[in-house]
Short mmCIF file of C-alpha atoms in Angstrom, two decimals:
data_model
loop_
_atom_site.label_atom_id
_atom_site.label_comp_id
_atom_site.label_asym_id
_atom_site.label_seq_id
_atom_site.Cartn_x
_atom_site.Cartn_y
_atom_site.Cartn_z
CA MET Z 25 -70.15 -122.13 -12.51
CA GLU Z 26 -69.69 -120.53 -15.93
CA SER Z 27 -72.75 -118.36 -15.29
CA LEU Z 28 -71.31 -117.12 -12.01
CA ARG Z 29 -68.00 -116.35 -13.70
CA ARG Z 30 -69.75 -114.27 -16.36
CA GLN Z 31 -71.76 -112.36 -13.75
CA ALA Z 32 -68.60 -111.65 -11.78
CA SER Z 33 -66.89 -110.44 -14.95
CA LYS Z 34 -69.78 -108.11 -15.78
CA LEU Z 35 -69.81 -106.76 -12.23
CA LYS Z 36 -66.07 -106.13 -12.47
CA GLU Z 37 -66.56 -104.22 -15.73
CA GLN Z 38 -69.31 -102.09 -14.21
CA VAL Z 39 -67.14 -101.22 -11.21
CA ALA Z 40 -64.23 -100.32 -13.53
CA LYS Z 41 -66.48 -98.06 -15.62
CA GLN Z 42 -67.82 -96.35 -12.50
CA GLN Z 43 -64.28 -95.79 -11.27
CA GLN Z 44 -63.29 -94.27 -14.61
CA ALA Z 45 -66.34 -92.00 -14.50
CA VAL Z 46 -65.42 -90.79 -11.02
CA ILE Z 47 -61.81 -90.20 -12.12
CA LYS Z 48 -62.96 -88.20 -15.15
CA GLN Z 49 -65.30 -86.14 -12.98
CA PHE Z 50 -62.59 -85.14 -10.53
CA SER Z 51 -59.89 -84.63 -13.17
CA ALA Z 52 -61.98 -82.62 -15.61
CA SER Z 53 -60.48 -79.35 -14.37
CA GLY Z 54 -56.87 -80.55 -14.46
CA TYR Z 55 -54.38 -83.01 -15.90
CA GLU Z 56 -54.71 -86.55 -14.54
CA ARG Z 57 -51.53 -87.97 -13.05
CA SER Z 58 -50.88 -91.61 -13.96
CA ASP Z 59 -47.88 -93.94 -13.92
CA VAL Z 60 -49.60 -96.58 -16.08
CA MET Z 61 -48.10 -97.24 -19.51
CA VAL Z 62 -51.10 -97.19 -21.83
CA ILE Z 63 -49.45 -97.72 -25.25
CA ASP Z 64 -45.65 -97.62 -25.23
CA GLU Z 65 -42.61 -95.82 -23.78
CA VAL Z 66 -42.91 -92.94 -26.26
CA GLU Z 67 -46.46 -92.21 -25.18
CA MET Z 68 -45.41 -92.45 -21.53
CA GLN Z 69 -42.72 -89.82 -22.09
CA ARG Z 70 -45.27 -87.58 -23.82
CA HIS Z 71 -47.64 -87.99 -20.89
CA GLN Z 72 -44.91 -87.09 -18.39
CA GLN Z 73 -43.88 -84.09 -20.49
CA LEU Z 74 -47.44 -82.77 -20.58
CA GLU Z 75 -47.86 -83.36 -16.86
CA LYS Z 76 -44.69 -81.36 -16.14
CA LEU Z 77 -45.70 -78.51 -18.48
CA TYR Z 78 -49.20 -78.41 -17.02
CA ARG Z 79 -47.85 -78.10 -13.46
CA SER Z 80 -45.31 -75.48 -14.54
CA THR Z 81 -47.84 -73.24 -16.29
CA ARG Z 82 -50.26 -73.57 -13.39
CA GLY Z 83 -47.52 -72.67 -10.87
CA THR Z 84 -46.43 -69.63 -12.88
CA LYS Z 85 -50.05 -68.54 -13.24
CA ASP Z 86 -50.44 -68.72 -9.45
CA PHE Z 87 -47.26 -66.67 -9.03
CA GLN Z 88 -48.59 -64.09 -11.49
CA ARG Z 89 -51.75 -63.85 -9.39
CA ASP Z 90 -49.58 -63.27 -6.30
CA LEU Z 91 -47.76 -60.43 -8.06
CA VAL Z 92 -51.06 -58.88 -9.11
CA LYS Z 93 -52.35 -59.00 -5.53
CA VAL Z 94 -49.18 -57.33 -4.24
CA ALA Z 95 -49.29 -54.62 -6.91
CA GLU Z 96 -52.96 -53.98 -6.10
CA VAL Z 97 -52.10 -53.58 -2.40
CA PHE Z 98 -49.21 -51.24 -3.25
CA THR Z 99 -51.56 -49.16 -5.40
CA ALA Z 100 -54.26 -48.99 -2.71
CA ILE Z 101 -51.69 -47.94 -0.11
CA GLY Z 102 -50.35 -45.39 -2.58
CA TYR Z 103 -53.75 -43.73 -2.93
CA LYS Z 104 -54.07 -43.54 0.86
CA HIS Z 105 -50.56 -42.08 0.97
CA ILE Z 106 -51.51 -39.43 -1.60
CA GLU Z 107 -54.67 -38.53 0.31
CA ALA Z 108 -52.85 -38.13 3.64
CA GLY Z 109 -49.85 -36.39 2.07
CA THR Z 110 -52.00 -33.88 0.21
CA LYS Z 111 -53.81 -33.00 3.44
CA LEU Z 112 -50.46 -32.59 5.22
CA SER Z 113 -49.16 -30.37 2.42
CA GLU Z 114 -52.20 -28.11 2.67
CA ASP Z 115 -51.89 -27.86 6.46
CA CYS Z 116 -48.18 -27.01 6.31
CA CYS Z 117 -48.64 -24.37 3.61
CA ARG Z 118 -51.56 -22.83 5.50
CA TYR Z 119 -49.57 -22.64 8.73
CA GLY Z 120 -46.63 -21.06 6.92
CA ALA Z 121 -48.84 -18.47 5.23
CA GLU Z 122 -50.76 -17.57 8.39
CA ASN Z 123 -47.58 -17.05 10.42
CA ASN Z 124 -45.27 -15.52 7.82
CA GLN Z 125 -45.18 -12.23 9.72
CA ASN Z 126 -43.20 -13.98 12.47
CA ILE Z 127 -40.71 -15.60 10.10
CA ASN Z 128 -37.82 -13.42 11.30
CA GLU Z 129 -38.38 -14.43 14.92
CA ASN Z 130 -39.47 -18.06 14.37
CA ILE Z 131 -38.10 -20.50 11.79
CA LEU Z 132 -41.03 -22.95 12.13
CA PRO Z 133 -43.46 -21.21 9.71
CA LYS Z 134 -40.73 -21.07 7.06
CA ALA Z 135 -39.87 -24.74 7.58
CA ALA Z 136 -43.55 -25.72 7.40
CA ALA Z 137 -43.97 -23.84 4.12
CA ILE Z 138 -40.86 -25.49 2.67
CA TYR Z 139 -42.07 -28.96 3.64
CA GLY Z 140 -45.61 -28.29 2.43
CA ASP Z 141 -44.34 -27.37 -1.04
CA ALA Z 142 -42.10 -30.44 -1.11
CA ARG Z 143 -45.00 -32.76 -0.20
CA LYS Z 144 -46.69 -31.81 -3.48
CA HIS Z 145 -43.71 -33.26 -5.36
CA VAL Z 146 -43.70 -36.35 -3.13
CA GLU Z 147 -47.34 -37.08 -3.93
CA LYS Z 148 -46.65 -36.51 -7.64
CA GLU Z 149 -43.99 -39.23 -7.45
CA GLN Z 150 -46.50 -41.53 -5.73
CA GLU Z 151 -49.01 -40.93 -8.52
CA ASP Z 152 -46.35 -41.77 -11.11
CA PHE Z 153 -45.46 -44.97 -9.25
CA ASN Z 154 -49.12 -46.00 -9.11
CA ARG Z 155 -49.44 -45.45 -12.86
CA LEU Z 156 -46.31 -47.53 -13.45
CA LEU Z 157 -47.71 -50.40 -11.37
CA SER Z 158 -50.93 -50.29 -13.36
CA SER Z 159 -49.43 -50.09 -16.85
CA GLN Z 160 -46.23 -52.11 -16.38
CA VAL Z 161 -47.32 -54.80 -13.92
CA LEU Z 162 -51.07 -55.15 -13.36
CA ASP Z 163 -52.40 -54.83 -16.91
CA PRO Z 164 -49.88 -57.17 -18.64
CA LEU Z 165 -50.13 -59.87 -15.96
CA ARG Z 166 -53.93 -59.77 -15.82
CA ALA Z 167 -54.08 -60.06 -19.60
CA MET Z 168 -51.91 -63.16 -19.57
CA ILE Z 169 -53.65 -64.80 -16.61
CA THR Z 170 -57.04 -64.57 -18.32
CA GLY Z 171 -55.72 -64.82 -21.88
CA ALA Z 172 -57.09 -67.31 -24.40
CA PRO Z 173 -53.70 -68.85 -25.40
CA LEU Z 174 -53.06 -70.18 -21.89
CA GLU Z 175 -56.56 -71.62 -21.51
CA ASP Z 176 -56.49 -73.13 -25.01
CA ALA Z 177 -53.18 -74.86 -24.35
CA ARG Z 178 -54.37 -76.23 -21.01
CA HIS Z 179 -57.61 -77.46 -22.60
CA LEU Z 180 -55.55 -79.39 -25.16
CA ALA Z 181 -53.65 -81.07 -22.33
CA GLN Z 182 -56.90 -81.88 -20.54
CA ARG Z 183 -58.32 -83.39 -23.74
CA TYR Z 184 -55.20 -85.52 -24.05
CA SER Z 185 -55.58 -86.62 -20.44
CA ARG Z 186 -59.19 -87.69 -21.01
CA MET Z 187 -58.25 -89.46 -24.23
CA ARG Z 188 -55.47 -91.27 -22.40
CA GLN Z 189 -57.93 -92.44 -19.76
CA GLU Z 190 -60.19 -93.71 -22.54
CA ALA Z 191 -57.23 -95.50 -24.12
CA GLU Z 192 -56.39 -97.07 -20.78
CA THR Z 193 -59.95 -98.39 -20.54
CA GLN Z 194 -59.81 -99.53 -24.17
CA ALA Z 195 -56.57 -101.41 -23.54
CA VAL Z 196 -58.35 -103.36 -20.82
CA GLU Z 197 -61.19 -104.04 -23.26
CA VAL Z 198 -58.76 -105.34 -25.91
CA SER Z 199 -57.10 -107.60 -23.36
CA LYS Z 200 -60.49 -108.94 -22.33
CA ARG Z 201 -61.52 -109.59 -25.96
CA GLN Z 202 -58.25 -111.37 -26.62
CA GLN Z 203 -58.89 -113.62 -23.62
CA ARG Z 204 -62.39 -114.46 -24.88
CA VAL Z 205 -61.09 -115.27 -28.34
CA ARG Z 206 -58.57 -117.62 -26.79
CA GLU Z 207 -61.35 -119.24 -24.78
CA ALA Z 208 -63.93 -119.31 -27.60
CA PRO Z 209 -62.58 -118.32 -31.03
CA ASN Z 210 -65.97 -117.89 -32.65
CA PRO Z 211 -66.68 -115.25 -35.34
CA GLU Z 212 -68.57 -113.02 -32.92
CA ASN Z 213 -65.72 -112.82 -30.42
CA VAL Z 214 -63.17 -112.32 -33.21
CA ALA Z 215 -65.24 -109.48 -34.69
CA LYS Z 216 -65.52 -107.78 -31.30
CA LEU Z 217 -61.76 -108.14 -30.83
CA HIS Z 218 -61.08 -106.53 -34.20
CA ALA Z 219 -63.44 -103.67 -33.37
CA ALA Z 220 -61.74 -103.13 -30.03
CA GLU Z 221 -58.28 -103.20 -31.63
CA ALA Z 222 -59.40 -100.78 -34.36
CA ARG Z 223 -60.71 -98.39 -31.74
CA MET Z 224 -57.42 -98.72 -29.87
CA GLN Z 225 -55.45 -97.87 -33.01
CA GLU Z 226 -57.69 -94.87 -33.61
CA LEU Z 227 -57.10 -93.63 -30.07
CA LYS Z 228 -53.37 -94.20 -30.44
CA ALA Z 229 -53.22 -92.13 -33.64
CA ASN Z 230 -55.35 -89.34 -32.19
CA MET Z 231 -53.26 -89.28 -29.01
CA ALA Z 232 -50.05 -88.91 -31.01
CA ILE Z 233 -51.43 -85.89 -32.87
CA LEU Z 234 -53.12 -84.28 -29.87
CA GLY Z 235 -50.17 -84.93 -27.56
CA LYS Z 236 -47.73 -83.27 -29.94
CA GLU Z 237 -50.04 -80.27 -30.37
CA ALA Z 238 -50.67 -79.89 -26.64
CA ALA Z 239 -46.95 -80.16 -25.79
CA ALA Z 240 -46.01 -77.50 -28.34
CA ALA Z 241 -48.74 -75.14 -27.12
CA LEU Z 242 -47.88 -75.57 -23.44
CA ALA Z 243 -44.14 -75.21 -24.07
CA ALA Z 244 -44.74 -71.94 -25.92
CA ILE Z 245 -46.98 -70.68 -23.12
CA GLU Z 246 -44.44 -71.70 -20.47
CA ALA Z 247 -41.66 -69.75 -22.22
CA GLN Z 248 -43.93 -66.73 -22.68
CA GLN Z 249 -45.03 -66.85 -19.04
CA HIS Z 250 -41.47 -66.92 -17.75
CA ARG Z 251 -40.29 -64.16 -20.08
CA LEU Z 252 -43.19 -61.79 -19.45
CA THR Z 253 -43.34 -62.41 -15.69
CA PHE Z 254 -39.61 -61.79 -15.36
CA GLN Z 255 -39.95 -58.53 -17.31
CA ARG Z 256 -42.85 -57.36 -15.13
CA LEU Z 257 -40.99 -58.30 -11.94
CA VAL Z 258 -37.93 -56.31 -13.06
CA ALA Z 259 -40.16 -53.36 -14.00
CA MET Z 260 -41.77 -53.41 -10.55
CA VAL Z 261 -38.40 -53.57 -8.75
CA GLU Z 262 -36.89 -50.84 -10.92
CA GLY Z 263 -39.95 -48.62 -10.55
CA GLU Z 264 -40.00 -49.01 -6.78
CA LYS Z 265 -36.25 -48.32 -6.58
CA ASN Z 266 -36.52 -45.15 -8.68
CA TYR Z 267 -39.55 -44.02 -6.68
CA HIS Z 268 -37.67 -44.27 -3.39
CA LEU Z 269 -34.57 -42.60 -4.86
CA ARG Z 270 -36.61 -39.63 -6.09
CA ILE Z 271 -38.44 -39.35 -2.76
CA ALA Z 272 -35.11 -39.46 -0.94
CA ALA Z 273 -33.76 -36.71 -3.21
CA ILE Z 274 -36.79 -34.48 -2.57
CA LEU Z 275 -36.63 -34.97 1.19
CA GLY Z 276 -32.87 -34.49 1.13
CA ASP Z 277 -33.31 -31.09 -0.54
CA VAL Z 278 -36.01 -30.16 1.99
CA GLU Z 279 -33.79 -31.10 4.91
CA ALA Z 280 -30.86 -29.15 3.47
CA GLU Z 281 -33.04 -26.07 2.93
CA MET Z 282 -34.43 -26.27 6.48
CA VAL Z 283 -30.95 -26.62 7.99
CA SER Z 284 -29.69 -23.76 5.82
CA GLU Z 285 -32.51 -21.52 7.00
CA LYS Z 286 -31.76 -22.43 10.61
CA GLN Z 287 -28.04 -21.74 10.21
CA ARG Z 288 -28.71 -18.49 8.37
CA LYS Z 289 -30.93 -17.28 11.17
CA GLU Z 290 -28.49 -18.33 13.89
CA SER Z 291 -25.46 -16.83 12.14
CA ALA Z 292 -27.09 -13.61 10.97
CA PRO Z 293 -25.55 -10.46 12.51
CA PRO Z 294 -27.64 -8.85 15.22
CA VAL Z 295 -29.78 -5.86 14.48
CA ILE Z 296 -27.69 -2.69 14.69
CA PRO Z 297 -28.87 -0.72 17.73
CA SER Z 298 -30.10 2.82 17.25
CA GLU Z 299 -27.93 5.81 18.05
CA ASN Z 300 -30.00 6.48 21.17
CA SER Z 301 -29.28 3.04 22.61
CA SER Z 302 -28.08 3.05 26.20
CA GLN Z 303 -25.62 0.17 25.48
CA LYS Z 304 -22.08 1.23 26.36
CA ALA Z 305 -19.47 0.69 23.63
CA VAL Z 306 -16.12 -0.91 24.47
CA TYR Z 307 -13.24 -0.14 22.12
CA PHE Z 308 -10.21 -2.38 21.58
CA LEU Z 309 -7.79 -3.30 18.81
CA ALA Z 310 -7.96 -6.69 17.02
CA GLU Z 311 -6.15 -8.42 14.15
CA ALA Z 312 -7.95 -10.54 11.53
CA ILE Z 313 -6.64 -14.13 11.53
CA HIS Z 314 -9.13 -15.46 8.93
CA PRO Z 315 -10.45 -13.76 5.80
CA PHE Z 316 -14.11 -12.78 5.79
CA THR Z 317 -16.17 -11.57 2.83
CA ALA Z 318 -19.16 -9.39 3.58
CA ALA Z 319 -22.49 -10.75 2.36
CA SER Z 320 -24.41 -7.51 2.90
CA GLU Z 321 -23.76 -3.82 3.37
CA LYS Z 322 -24.11 -4.27 7.13
CA GLU Z 323 -21.09 -6.61 7.23
CA LEU Z 324 -17.37 -5.76 7.09
CA SER Z 325 -14.93 -7.58 4.81
CA LEU Z 326 -11.57 -8.53 6.35
CA GLY Z 327 -8.29 -9.87 5.06
CA VAL Z 328 -5.75 -11.80 7.11
CA GLY Z 329 -3.57 -9.28 8.99
CA ASP Z 330 -6.06 -6.41 8.86
CA TYR Z 331 -6.40 -4.44 12.09
CA VAL Z 332 -9.87 -3.59 13.31
CA VAL Z 333 -11.08 -1.19 15.94
CA VAL Z 334 -13.73 -3.30 17.66
CA ARG Z 335 -16.57 -1.26 19.12
CA LYS Z 336 -19.15 -3.89 20.12
CA VAL Z 337 -19.14 -7.64 20.79
CA SER Z 338 -22.50 -9.47 20.55
CA PRO Z 339 -23.33 -12.71 22.45
CA SER Z 340 -24.45 -14.16 19.09
CA GLY Z 341 -20.81 -14.47 17.99
CA TRP Z 342 -20.63 -11.28 15.91
CA SER Z 343 -18.65 -8.12 16.53
CA GLU Z 344 -18.98 -4.62 15.13
CA GLY Z 345 -15.96 -2.53 14.25
CA GLU Z 346 -14.10 -0.34 11.76
CA CYS Z 347 -11.24 -1.12 9.37
CA LYS Z 348 -9.73 1.05 6.65
CA GLY Z 349 -12.44 3.63 6.96
CA LYS Z 350 -15.32 1.14 6.71
CA ALA Z 351 -17.57 -0.12 9.50
CA GLY Z 352 -19.70 -3.25 9.82
CA TRP Z 353 -20.24 -6.61 11.47
CA PHE Z 354 -17.97 -9.66 11.26
CA PRO Z 355 -17.59 -13.01 13.10
CA SER Z 356 -15.87 -12.52 16.46
CA ALA Z 357 -13.88 -15.74 16.04
CA TYR Z 358 -12.18 -14.32 12.93
CA VAL Z 359 -10.12 -11.78 14.93
CA GLU Z 360 -7.80 -11.78 17.93
CA LYS Z 361 -7.34 -8.96 20.41
CA ARG Z 362 -4.09 -6.96 20.15
CA GLN Z 363 -2.50 -4.36 22.45
CA ARG Z 364 -1.15 -2.22 19.63
CA ILE Z 365 -0.36 -2.19 15.93
CA PRO Z 366 3.20 -3.42 15.09
CA VAL Z 367 5.63 -0.68 14.03
CA SER Z 368 6.10 -2.31 10.61
CA ASN Z 369 2.37 -2.07 9.88
CA VAL Z 370 2.33 1.59 10.95
CA ALA Z 371 5.27 2.32 8.67
CA ASP Z 372 3.62 0.55 5.76
CA GLU Z 373 0.41 2.50 6.23
CA ALA Z 374 2.38 5.78 6.51
CA TYR Z 375 4.29 4.96 3.37
#
């Protein structure tokens, strides 16, 4: 019976060792989770602290990788954007240059040239944003993800985890030796118990030192990870915001210039017909109800109350007439037709 008990005990030990070996194999790349109290409450708190720090640094590292992937995609899209935008700029400028002789009759070539020039500035902003992503986001995060301090701190935690597993096994060994001494207190069993207890004390002392060192290293890395990742995230958001604001400003100026060109063309006075034109002139008297300042020598300045002899009215909204010895074009809506000049105005002019 005693022989069977010993064989069963040996078999149990072998199974326990095999289980520990399997656990070590699968936990070699991480920190082993365990709710077993190996030594005391203080060690248990240290173990839980390291487990929490290990998970935190791993989670932040994964988030840093996500940010790097996003920044890489943004950069790749940016280069495609630059390539397409540069081609568009060249096409617009070419069209504007090839059709500039028709610019007075057609606003499209002028608009194409304006937009083509603006695209160059848009692509310059895209290049600047790509450089910002590289220097302010990608490079710092990559350096920290692959940096030695993070790996060194995590290796310390992994060493502590393996040492804790060894201590857990050693605690079982001490308990077993104590049981044998109680059953057979011979010198051999007592010596083996003392050796097991000495090894347990050695592991306990080493765990205290290594645990403290690993916790300090991981806590420092965790704080550095959070600080640097937050800074890089803010830099990416700020850079993207400024990029879009500058693009919006460039396109806003382009739109304003295009609209201005369109309005200028639509509101420009018609070409003055030649003296040999067969168009019949119609004369009538009009009074200026809004002031108008001539922008060219072909236009006629008017003050409120001035009387104009209108000679031609154009469908474009401009009229041609004479006032105070000067002739030129003015907006038709700025005057109203009159039958005659009031007597007071005639007297003032005579005076």
